[in-house]
Short mmCIF file of C-alpha atoms and ligand atoms in Angstrom, two decimals:
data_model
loop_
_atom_site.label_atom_id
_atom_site.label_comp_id
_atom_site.label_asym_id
_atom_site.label_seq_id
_atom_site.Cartn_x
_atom_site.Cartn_y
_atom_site.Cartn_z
CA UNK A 1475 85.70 30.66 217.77
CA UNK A 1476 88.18 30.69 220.32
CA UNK A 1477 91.29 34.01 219.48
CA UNK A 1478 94.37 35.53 220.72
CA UNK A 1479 94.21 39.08 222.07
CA UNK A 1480 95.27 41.69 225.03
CA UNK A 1481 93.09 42.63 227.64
CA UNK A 1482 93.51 45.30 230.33
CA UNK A 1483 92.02 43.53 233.19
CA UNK A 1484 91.40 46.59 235.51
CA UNK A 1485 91.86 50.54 235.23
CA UNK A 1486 94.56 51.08 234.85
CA UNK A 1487 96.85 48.27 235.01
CA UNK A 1488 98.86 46.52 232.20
CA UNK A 1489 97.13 44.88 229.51
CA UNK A 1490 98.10 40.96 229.35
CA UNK A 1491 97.76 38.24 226.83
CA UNK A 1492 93.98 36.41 226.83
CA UNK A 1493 91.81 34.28 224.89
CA UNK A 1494 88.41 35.45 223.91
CA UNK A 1495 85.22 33.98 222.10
CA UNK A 1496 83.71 35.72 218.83
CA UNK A 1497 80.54 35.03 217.89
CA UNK A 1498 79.65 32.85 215.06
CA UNK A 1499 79.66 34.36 211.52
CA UNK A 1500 75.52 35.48 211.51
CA UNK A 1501 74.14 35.96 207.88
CA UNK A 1502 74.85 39.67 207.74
CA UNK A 1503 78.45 38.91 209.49
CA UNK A 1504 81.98 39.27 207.98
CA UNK A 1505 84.68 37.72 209.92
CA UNK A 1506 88.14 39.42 209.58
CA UNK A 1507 91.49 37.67 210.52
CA UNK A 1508 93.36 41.13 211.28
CA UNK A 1509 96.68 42.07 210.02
CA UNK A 1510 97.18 45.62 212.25
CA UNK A 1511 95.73 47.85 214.73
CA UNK A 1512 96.32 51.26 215.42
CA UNK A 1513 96.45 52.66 219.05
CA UNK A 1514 94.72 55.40 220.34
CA UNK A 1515 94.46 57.86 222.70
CA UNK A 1516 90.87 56.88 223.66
CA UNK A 1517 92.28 52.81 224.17
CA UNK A 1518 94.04 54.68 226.69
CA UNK A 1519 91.72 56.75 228.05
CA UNK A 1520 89.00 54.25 228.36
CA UNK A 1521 91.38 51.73 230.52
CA UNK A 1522 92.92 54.18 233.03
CA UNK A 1523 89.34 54.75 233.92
CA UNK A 1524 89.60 58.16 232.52
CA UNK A 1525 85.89 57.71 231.12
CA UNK A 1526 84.53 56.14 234.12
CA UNK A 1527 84.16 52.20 235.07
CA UNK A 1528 84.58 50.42 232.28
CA UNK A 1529 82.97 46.09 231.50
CA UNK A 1530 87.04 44.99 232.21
CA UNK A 1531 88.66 42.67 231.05
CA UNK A 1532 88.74 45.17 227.65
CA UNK A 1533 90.31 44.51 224.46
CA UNK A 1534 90.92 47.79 223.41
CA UNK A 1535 91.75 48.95 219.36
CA UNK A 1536 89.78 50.35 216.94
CA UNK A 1537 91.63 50.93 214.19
CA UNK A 1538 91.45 47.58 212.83
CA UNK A 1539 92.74 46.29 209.34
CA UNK A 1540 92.52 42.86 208.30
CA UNK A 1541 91.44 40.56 205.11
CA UNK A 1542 87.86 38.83 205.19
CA UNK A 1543 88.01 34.95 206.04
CA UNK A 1544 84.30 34.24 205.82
CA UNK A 1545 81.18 35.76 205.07
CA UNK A 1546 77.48 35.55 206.22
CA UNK A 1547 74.90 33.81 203.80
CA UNK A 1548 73.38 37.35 202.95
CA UNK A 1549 76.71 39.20 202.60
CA UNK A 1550 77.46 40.76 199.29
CA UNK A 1551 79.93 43.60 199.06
CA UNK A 1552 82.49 41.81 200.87
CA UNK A 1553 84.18 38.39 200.12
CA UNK A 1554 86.78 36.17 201.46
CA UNK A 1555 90.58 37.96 200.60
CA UNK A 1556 89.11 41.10 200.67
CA UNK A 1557 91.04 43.47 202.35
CA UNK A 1558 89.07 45.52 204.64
CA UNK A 1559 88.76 47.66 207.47
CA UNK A 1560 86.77 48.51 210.97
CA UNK A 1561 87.23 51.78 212.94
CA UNK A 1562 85.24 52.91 216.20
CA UNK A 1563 81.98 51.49 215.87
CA UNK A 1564 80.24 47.91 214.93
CA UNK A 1565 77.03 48.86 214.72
CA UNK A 1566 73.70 50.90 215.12
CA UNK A 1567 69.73 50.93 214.78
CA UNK A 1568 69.98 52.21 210.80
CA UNK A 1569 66.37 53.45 211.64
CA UNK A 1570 67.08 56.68 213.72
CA UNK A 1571 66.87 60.15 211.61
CA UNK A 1572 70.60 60.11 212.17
CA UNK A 1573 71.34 56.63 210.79
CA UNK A 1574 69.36 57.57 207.83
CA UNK A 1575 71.61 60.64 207.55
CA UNK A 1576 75.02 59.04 207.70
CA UNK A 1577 75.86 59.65 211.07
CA UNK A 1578 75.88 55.91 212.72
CA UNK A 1579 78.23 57.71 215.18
CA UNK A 1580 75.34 59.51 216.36
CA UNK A 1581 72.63 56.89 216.31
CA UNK A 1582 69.33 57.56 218.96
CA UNK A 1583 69.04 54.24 220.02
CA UNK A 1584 72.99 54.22 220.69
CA UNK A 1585 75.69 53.24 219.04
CA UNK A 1586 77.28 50.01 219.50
CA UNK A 1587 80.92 50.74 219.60
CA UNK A 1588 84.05 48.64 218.72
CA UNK A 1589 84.69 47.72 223.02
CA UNK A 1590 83.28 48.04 226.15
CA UNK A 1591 79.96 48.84 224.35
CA UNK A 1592 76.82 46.52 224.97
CA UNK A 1593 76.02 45.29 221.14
CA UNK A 1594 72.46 44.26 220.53
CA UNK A 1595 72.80 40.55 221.21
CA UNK A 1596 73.14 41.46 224.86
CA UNK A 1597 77.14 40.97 225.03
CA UNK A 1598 80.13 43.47 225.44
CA UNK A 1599 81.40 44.08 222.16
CA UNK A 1600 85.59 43.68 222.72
CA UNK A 1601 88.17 45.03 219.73
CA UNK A 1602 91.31 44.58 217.76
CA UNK A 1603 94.08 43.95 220.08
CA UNK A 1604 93.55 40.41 218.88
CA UNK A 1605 93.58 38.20 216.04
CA UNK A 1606 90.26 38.25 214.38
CA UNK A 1607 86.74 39.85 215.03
CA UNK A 1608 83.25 39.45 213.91
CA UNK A 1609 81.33 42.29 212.01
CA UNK A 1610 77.86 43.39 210.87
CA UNK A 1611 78.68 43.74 207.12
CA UNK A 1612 77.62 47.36 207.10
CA UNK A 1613 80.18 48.34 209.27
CA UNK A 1614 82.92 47.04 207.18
CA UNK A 1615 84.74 49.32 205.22
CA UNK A 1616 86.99 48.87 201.43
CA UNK A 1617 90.44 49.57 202.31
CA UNK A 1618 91.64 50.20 198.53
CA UNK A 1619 94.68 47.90 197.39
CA UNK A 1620 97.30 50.81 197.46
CA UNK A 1621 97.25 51.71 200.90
CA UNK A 1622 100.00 49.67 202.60
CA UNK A 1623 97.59 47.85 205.25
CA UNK A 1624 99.98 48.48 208.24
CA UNK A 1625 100.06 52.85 207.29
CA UNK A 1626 95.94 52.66 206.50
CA UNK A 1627 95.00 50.96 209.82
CA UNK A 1628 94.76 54.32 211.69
CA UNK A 1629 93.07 56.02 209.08
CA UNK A 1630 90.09 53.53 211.24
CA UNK A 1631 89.82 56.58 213.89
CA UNK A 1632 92.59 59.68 213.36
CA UNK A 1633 91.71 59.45 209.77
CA UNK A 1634 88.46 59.80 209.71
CA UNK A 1635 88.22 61.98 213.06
CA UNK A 1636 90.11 64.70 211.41
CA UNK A 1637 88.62 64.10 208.03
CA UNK A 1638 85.31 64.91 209.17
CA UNK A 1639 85.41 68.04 210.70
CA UNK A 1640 87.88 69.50 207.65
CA UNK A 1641 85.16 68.73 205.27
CA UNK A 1642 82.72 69.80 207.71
CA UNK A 1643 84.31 73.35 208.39
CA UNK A 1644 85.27 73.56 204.56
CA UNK A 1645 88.99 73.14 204.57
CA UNK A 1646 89.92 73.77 201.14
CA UNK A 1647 91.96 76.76 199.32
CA UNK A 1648 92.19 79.70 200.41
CA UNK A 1649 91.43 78.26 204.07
CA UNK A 1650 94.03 78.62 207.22
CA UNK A 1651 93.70 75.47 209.47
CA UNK A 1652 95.42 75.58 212.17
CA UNK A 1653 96.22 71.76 213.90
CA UNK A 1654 96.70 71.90 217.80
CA UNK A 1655 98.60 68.66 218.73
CA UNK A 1656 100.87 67.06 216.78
CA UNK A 1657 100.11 63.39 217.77
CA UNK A 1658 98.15 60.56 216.13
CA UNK A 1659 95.07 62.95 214.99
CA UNK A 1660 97.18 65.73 214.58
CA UNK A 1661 99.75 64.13 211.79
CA UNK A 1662 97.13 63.29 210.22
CA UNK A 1663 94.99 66.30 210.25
CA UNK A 1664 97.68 68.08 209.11
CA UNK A 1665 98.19 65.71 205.86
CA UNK A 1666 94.85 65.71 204.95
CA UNK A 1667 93.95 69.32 205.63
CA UNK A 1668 97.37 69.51 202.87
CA UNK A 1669 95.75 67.19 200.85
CA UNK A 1670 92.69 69.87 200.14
CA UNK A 1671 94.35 72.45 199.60
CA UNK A 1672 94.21 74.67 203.31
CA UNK A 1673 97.35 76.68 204.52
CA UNK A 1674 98.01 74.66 207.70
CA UNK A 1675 99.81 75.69 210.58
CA UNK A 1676 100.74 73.46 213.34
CA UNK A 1677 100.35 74.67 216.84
CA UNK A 1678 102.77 72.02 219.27
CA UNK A 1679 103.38 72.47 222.48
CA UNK A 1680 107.04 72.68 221.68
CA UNK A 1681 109.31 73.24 218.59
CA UNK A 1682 111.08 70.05 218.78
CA UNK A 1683 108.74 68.31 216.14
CA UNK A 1684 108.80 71.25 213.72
CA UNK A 1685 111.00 69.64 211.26
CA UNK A 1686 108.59 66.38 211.06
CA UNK A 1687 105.16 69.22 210.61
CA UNK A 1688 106.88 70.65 207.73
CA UNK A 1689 107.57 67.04 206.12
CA UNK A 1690 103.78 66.05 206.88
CA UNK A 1691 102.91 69.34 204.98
CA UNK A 1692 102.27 71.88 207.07
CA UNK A 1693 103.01 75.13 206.01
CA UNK A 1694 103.91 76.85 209.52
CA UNK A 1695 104.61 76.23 212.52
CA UNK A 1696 104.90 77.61 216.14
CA UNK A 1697 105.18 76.66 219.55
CA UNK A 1698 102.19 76.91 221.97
CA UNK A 1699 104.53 77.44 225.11
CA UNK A 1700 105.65 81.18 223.82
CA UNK A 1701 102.97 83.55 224.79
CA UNK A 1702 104.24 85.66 221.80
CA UNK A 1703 102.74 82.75 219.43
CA UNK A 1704 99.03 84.04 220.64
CA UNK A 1705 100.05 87.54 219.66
CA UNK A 1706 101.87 86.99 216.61
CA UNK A 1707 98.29 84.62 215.21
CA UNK A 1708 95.55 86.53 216.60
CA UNK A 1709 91.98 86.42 214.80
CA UNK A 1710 94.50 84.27 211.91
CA UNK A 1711 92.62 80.65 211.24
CA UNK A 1712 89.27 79.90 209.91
CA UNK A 1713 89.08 76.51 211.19
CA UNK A 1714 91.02 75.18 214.13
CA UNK A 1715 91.23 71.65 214.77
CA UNK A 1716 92.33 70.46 218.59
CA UNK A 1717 93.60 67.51 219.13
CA UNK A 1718 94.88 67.31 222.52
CA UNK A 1719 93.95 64.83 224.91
CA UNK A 1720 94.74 67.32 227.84
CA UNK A 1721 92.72 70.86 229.10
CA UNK A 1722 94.07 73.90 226.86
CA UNK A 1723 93.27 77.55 227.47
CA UNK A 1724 90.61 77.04 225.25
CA UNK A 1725 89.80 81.33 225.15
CA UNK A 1726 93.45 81.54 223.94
CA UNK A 1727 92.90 79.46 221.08
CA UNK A 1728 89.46 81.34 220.39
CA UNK A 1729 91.18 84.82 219.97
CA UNK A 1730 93.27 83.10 216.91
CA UNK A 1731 89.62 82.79 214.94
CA UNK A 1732 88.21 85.23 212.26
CA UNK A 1733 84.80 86.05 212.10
CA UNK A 1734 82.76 83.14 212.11
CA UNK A 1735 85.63 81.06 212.41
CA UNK A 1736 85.18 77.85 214.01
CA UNK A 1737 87.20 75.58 216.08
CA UNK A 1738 86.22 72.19 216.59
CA UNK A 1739 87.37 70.06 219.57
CA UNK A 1740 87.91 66.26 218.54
CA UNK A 1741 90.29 65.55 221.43
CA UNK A 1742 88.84 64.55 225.04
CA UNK A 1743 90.11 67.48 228.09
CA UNK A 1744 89.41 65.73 231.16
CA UNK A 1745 87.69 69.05 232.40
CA UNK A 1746 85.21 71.42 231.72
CA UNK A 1747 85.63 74.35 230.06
CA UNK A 1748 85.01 77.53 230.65
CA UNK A 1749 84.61 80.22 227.66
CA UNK A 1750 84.25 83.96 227.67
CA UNK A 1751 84.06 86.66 225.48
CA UNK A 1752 86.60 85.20 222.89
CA UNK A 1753 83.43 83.32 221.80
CA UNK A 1754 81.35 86.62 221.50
CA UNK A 1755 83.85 88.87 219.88
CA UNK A 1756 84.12 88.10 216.32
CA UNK A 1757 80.83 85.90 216.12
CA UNK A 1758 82.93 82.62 216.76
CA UNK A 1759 82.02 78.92 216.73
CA UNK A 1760 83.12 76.59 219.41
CA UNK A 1761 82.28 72.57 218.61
CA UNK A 1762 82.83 69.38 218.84
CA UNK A 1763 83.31 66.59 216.15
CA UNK A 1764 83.35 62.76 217.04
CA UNK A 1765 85.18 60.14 214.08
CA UNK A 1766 82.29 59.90 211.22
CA UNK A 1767 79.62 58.09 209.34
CA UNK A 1768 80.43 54.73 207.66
CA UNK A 1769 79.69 56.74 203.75
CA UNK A 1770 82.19 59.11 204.93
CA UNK A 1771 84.92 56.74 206.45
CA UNK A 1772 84.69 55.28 203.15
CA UNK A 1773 84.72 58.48 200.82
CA UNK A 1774 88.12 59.48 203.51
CA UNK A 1775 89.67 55.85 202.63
CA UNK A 1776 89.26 56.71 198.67
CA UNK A 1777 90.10 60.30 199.34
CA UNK A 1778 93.51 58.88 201.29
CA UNK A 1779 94.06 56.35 198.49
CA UNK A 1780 93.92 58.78 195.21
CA UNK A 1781 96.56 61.25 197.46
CA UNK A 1782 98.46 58.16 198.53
CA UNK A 1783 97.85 59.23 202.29
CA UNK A 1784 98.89 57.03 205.54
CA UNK A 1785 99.70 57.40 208.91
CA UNK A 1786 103.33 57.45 210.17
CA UNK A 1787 103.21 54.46 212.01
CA UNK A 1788 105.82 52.57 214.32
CA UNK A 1789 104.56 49.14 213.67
CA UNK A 1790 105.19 47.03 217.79
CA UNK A 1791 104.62 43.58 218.80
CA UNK A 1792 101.52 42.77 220.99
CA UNK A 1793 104.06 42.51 224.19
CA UNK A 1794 104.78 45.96 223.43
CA UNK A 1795 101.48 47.53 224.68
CA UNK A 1796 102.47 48.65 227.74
CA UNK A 1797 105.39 50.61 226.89
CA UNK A 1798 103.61 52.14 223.78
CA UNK A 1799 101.05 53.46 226.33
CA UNK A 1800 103.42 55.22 228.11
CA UNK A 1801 105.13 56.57 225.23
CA UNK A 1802 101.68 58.11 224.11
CA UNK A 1803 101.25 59.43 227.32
CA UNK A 1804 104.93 61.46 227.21
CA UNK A 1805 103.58 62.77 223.49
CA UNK A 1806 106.76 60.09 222.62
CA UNK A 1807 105.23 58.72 219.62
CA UNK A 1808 105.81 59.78 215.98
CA UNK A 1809 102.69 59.57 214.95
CA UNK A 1810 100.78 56.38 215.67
CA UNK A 1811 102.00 52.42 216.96
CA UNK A 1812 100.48 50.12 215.24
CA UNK A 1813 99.88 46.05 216.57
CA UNK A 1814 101.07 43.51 214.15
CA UNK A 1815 98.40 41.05 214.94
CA UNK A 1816 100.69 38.14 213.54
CA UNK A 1817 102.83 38.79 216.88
CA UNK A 1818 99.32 37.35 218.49
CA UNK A 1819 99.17 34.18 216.81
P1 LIG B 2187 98.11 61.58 220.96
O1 LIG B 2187 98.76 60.84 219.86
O2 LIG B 2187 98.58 61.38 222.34
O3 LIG B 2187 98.16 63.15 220.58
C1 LIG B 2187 97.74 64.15 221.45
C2 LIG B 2187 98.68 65.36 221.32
O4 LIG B 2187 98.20 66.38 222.18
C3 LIG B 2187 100.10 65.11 221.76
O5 LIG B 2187 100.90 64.55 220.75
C4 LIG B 2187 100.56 66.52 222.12
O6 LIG B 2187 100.97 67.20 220.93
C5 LIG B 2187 99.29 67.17 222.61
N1 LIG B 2187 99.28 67.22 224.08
C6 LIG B 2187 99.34 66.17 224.95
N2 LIG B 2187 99.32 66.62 226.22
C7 LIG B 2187 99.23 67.97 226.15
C8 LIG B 2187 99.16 69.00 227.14
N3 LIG B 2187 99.20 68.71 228.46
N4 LIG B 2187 99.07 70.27 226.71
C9 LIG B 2187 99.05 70.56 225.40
N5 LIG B 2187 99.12 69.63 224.42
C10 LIG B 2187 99.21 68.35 224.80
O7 LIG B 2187 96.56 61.25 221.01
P2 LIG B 2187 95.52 60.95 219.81
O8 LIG B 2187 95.38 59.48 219.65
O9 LIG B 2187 95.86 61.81 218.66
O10 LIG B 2187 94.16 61.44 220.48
C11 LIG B 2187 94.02 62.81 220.87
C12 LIG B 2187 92.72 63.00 221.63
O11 LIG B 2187 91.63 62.81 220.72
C13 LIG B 2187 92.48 62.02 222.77
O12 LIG B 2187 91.84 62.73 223.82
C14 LIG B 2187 91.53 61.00 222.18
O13 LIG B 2187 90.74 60.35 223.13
C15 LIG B 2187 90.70 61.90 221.31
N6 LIG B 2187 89.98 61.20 220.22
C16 LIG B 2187 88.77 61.70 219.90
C17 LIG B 2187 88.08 61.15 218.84
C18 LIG B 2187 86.77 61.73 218.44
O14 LIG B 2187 85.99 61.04 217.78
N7 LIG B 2187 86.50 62.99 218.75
C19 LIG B 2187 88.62 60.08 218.12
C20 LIG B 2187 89.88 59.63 218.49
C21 LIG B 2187 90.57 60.20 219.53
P3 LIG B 2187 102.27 68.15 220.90
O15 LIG B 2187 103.39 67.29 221.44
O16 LIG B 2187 102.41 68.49 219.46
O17 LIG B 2187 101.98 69.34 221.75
ZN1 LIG B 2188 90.43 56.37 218.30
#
């Protein structure tokens, strides 16, 4: 079928209105007429060119909520009014010792993600900016009834992204998290870190959004720009989660670890890094996380619905891409825009 959707056409210049074919609705498909999607960072990233060439036009967006309008022959755990949800990827080999293990996001053969990925019919797979997509069933996620569809879309990618590495690092009671980057991952880092139980302390480049981190639940606060915050919080957190799409003085952050703490990068520094002895003293961990397994998008959906989580979302119209971008790119968004899809129709 023939849909609406946005398309950046190029690195890096403005994404316009375009037409674009799905596939038919295959036996294991689920075909979603989508209600919102989230924008990310990495939408961003991947158009400026910041990842390298990309298969342009792209239809970025993969934070994708939407209600099923059809369903393959051998589909069963989804039907037509469901309300569902996609995030960052669409599919993978479900053979490889990490598809067995949960981790789809990590699949040896590759996986397929939710744009500018090849999918295994041979095509580029192209994503929610648009009207209605086309889904292998087993990458098609419950979004429970509670969760107001607009607040749950990006739950899709910052939700999960942050959700993975808490559980991962054991975020829990008597655990201090600290959040770097109060954006779209951040905000919600910092509810769901709340949500188990951690002590959380944001760590923004500025004070200015201190107010909104205590709201969101945070339970300190303090500004990355005074030197005398590095000080004041050394060898403090047992799990640091960064969020910031820029390079950070990443031994700076190290020397606020205990022993064996860890802190896990989920956001994408356009540079290397370069560690030192901050690593060394106090055995510290340094590590990466990227979103999560379809089980455990799932479990973070239930987990978000029984603690009646959502993102803070300024819901835009399709013609507002543009200008959202560049508010993301000023840290000018509080905490996520969201794409009414209707404004595509
Ligand atoms: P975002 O909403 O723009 O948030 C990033 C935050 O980083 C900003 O709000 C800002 O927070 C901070 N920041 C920005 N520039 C900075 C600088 N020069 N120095 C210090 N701090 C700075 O972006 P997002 O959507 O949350 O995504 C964040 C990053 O995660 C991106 O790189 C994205 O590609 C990546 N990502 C990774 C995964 C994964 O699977 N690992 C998934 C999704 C996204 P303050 O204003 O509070 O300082
Ligand atoms: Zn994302």
């Amino acid at each position: 079928m023939r849909v609406n959707a946005y398309a950046a056409p190029a690195a890096g210049r403005p994404l316009a209105p375009t037409t674009i074919e799905r596939r038919d609705v295959g036996p294991n498909d689920v075909l979603i007429a989508i209600q919102y999607a989230g924008v990310c960072h990495s939408d961003i990233h991947t158009v400026n060119g910041d990842w390298g060439p990309q298969p342009f036009p792209v239809i970025p967006g993969h934070e994708i909520i939407g209600t099923v309008a059809e369903v393959g022959a051998h589909v069963t755990r989804h039907r037509v009014g469901d309300r569902v949800g996609v995030g960052c990827m669409v599919n993978s080999c479900g053979e490889c010792a990490n598809c067995r293990n949960g981790d789809e996001q990590y699949c040896l053969d590759g996986t397929v993600f939710t744009y500018a990925s090849p999918d295994r019919d041979g095509t580029r797979t192209q994503g929610g900016y648009s009207t209605h997509i086309v889904v292998d069933a087993g990458f098609v996620l419950s979004v429970p009834d509670s969760l107001d569809p607009a607040a749950a879309a990006p739950l899709l990618c910052a939700g999960i992204t942050t959700y993975a590495p808490l559980r991962r690092w054991g975020a829990g009671p008597g655990k201090k998290v600290a959040v770097v980057g109060l954006g779209g991952l951040g905000h919600m880092a910092v509810k769901l870190a709340h949500a188990m139980g951690a002590e959380v302390t944001v760590l923004s480049q500025s004070l200015k959004k201190q107010e909104d981190g205590l709201r969101l639940g945070a339970d300190h606060y303090h500004a990355t720009s005074d030197p005398g915050t590095f000080t004041a919080l050394a060898g403090r957190f047992d799990l640091i989660v960064n969020t910031v799409s820029a390079d950070i003085d990443t031994n700076a952050y190290l020397g606020l670890l205990t022993v064996d703490g860890a802190m896990v990068n989920v956001g994408v520094a356009p540079s290397p890094m370069s560690v030192n002895g901050s690593l060394l003293g106090s055995r510290r961990v340094l590590t990466g996380s990227m979103v999560g397994g379809i089980a455990q998008t799932q479990e973070m959906l239930d987990f978000c619905a029984e603690h009646n989580i959502g993102a803070d979302i300024e819901v835009i119209s399709a013609d507002q891409i543009n200008e959202a971008y560049e508010r993301v790119l000023a840290s000018d968004v509080r905490y996520r825009f969201v794409i009414d899809a209707a404004t595509l129709a």
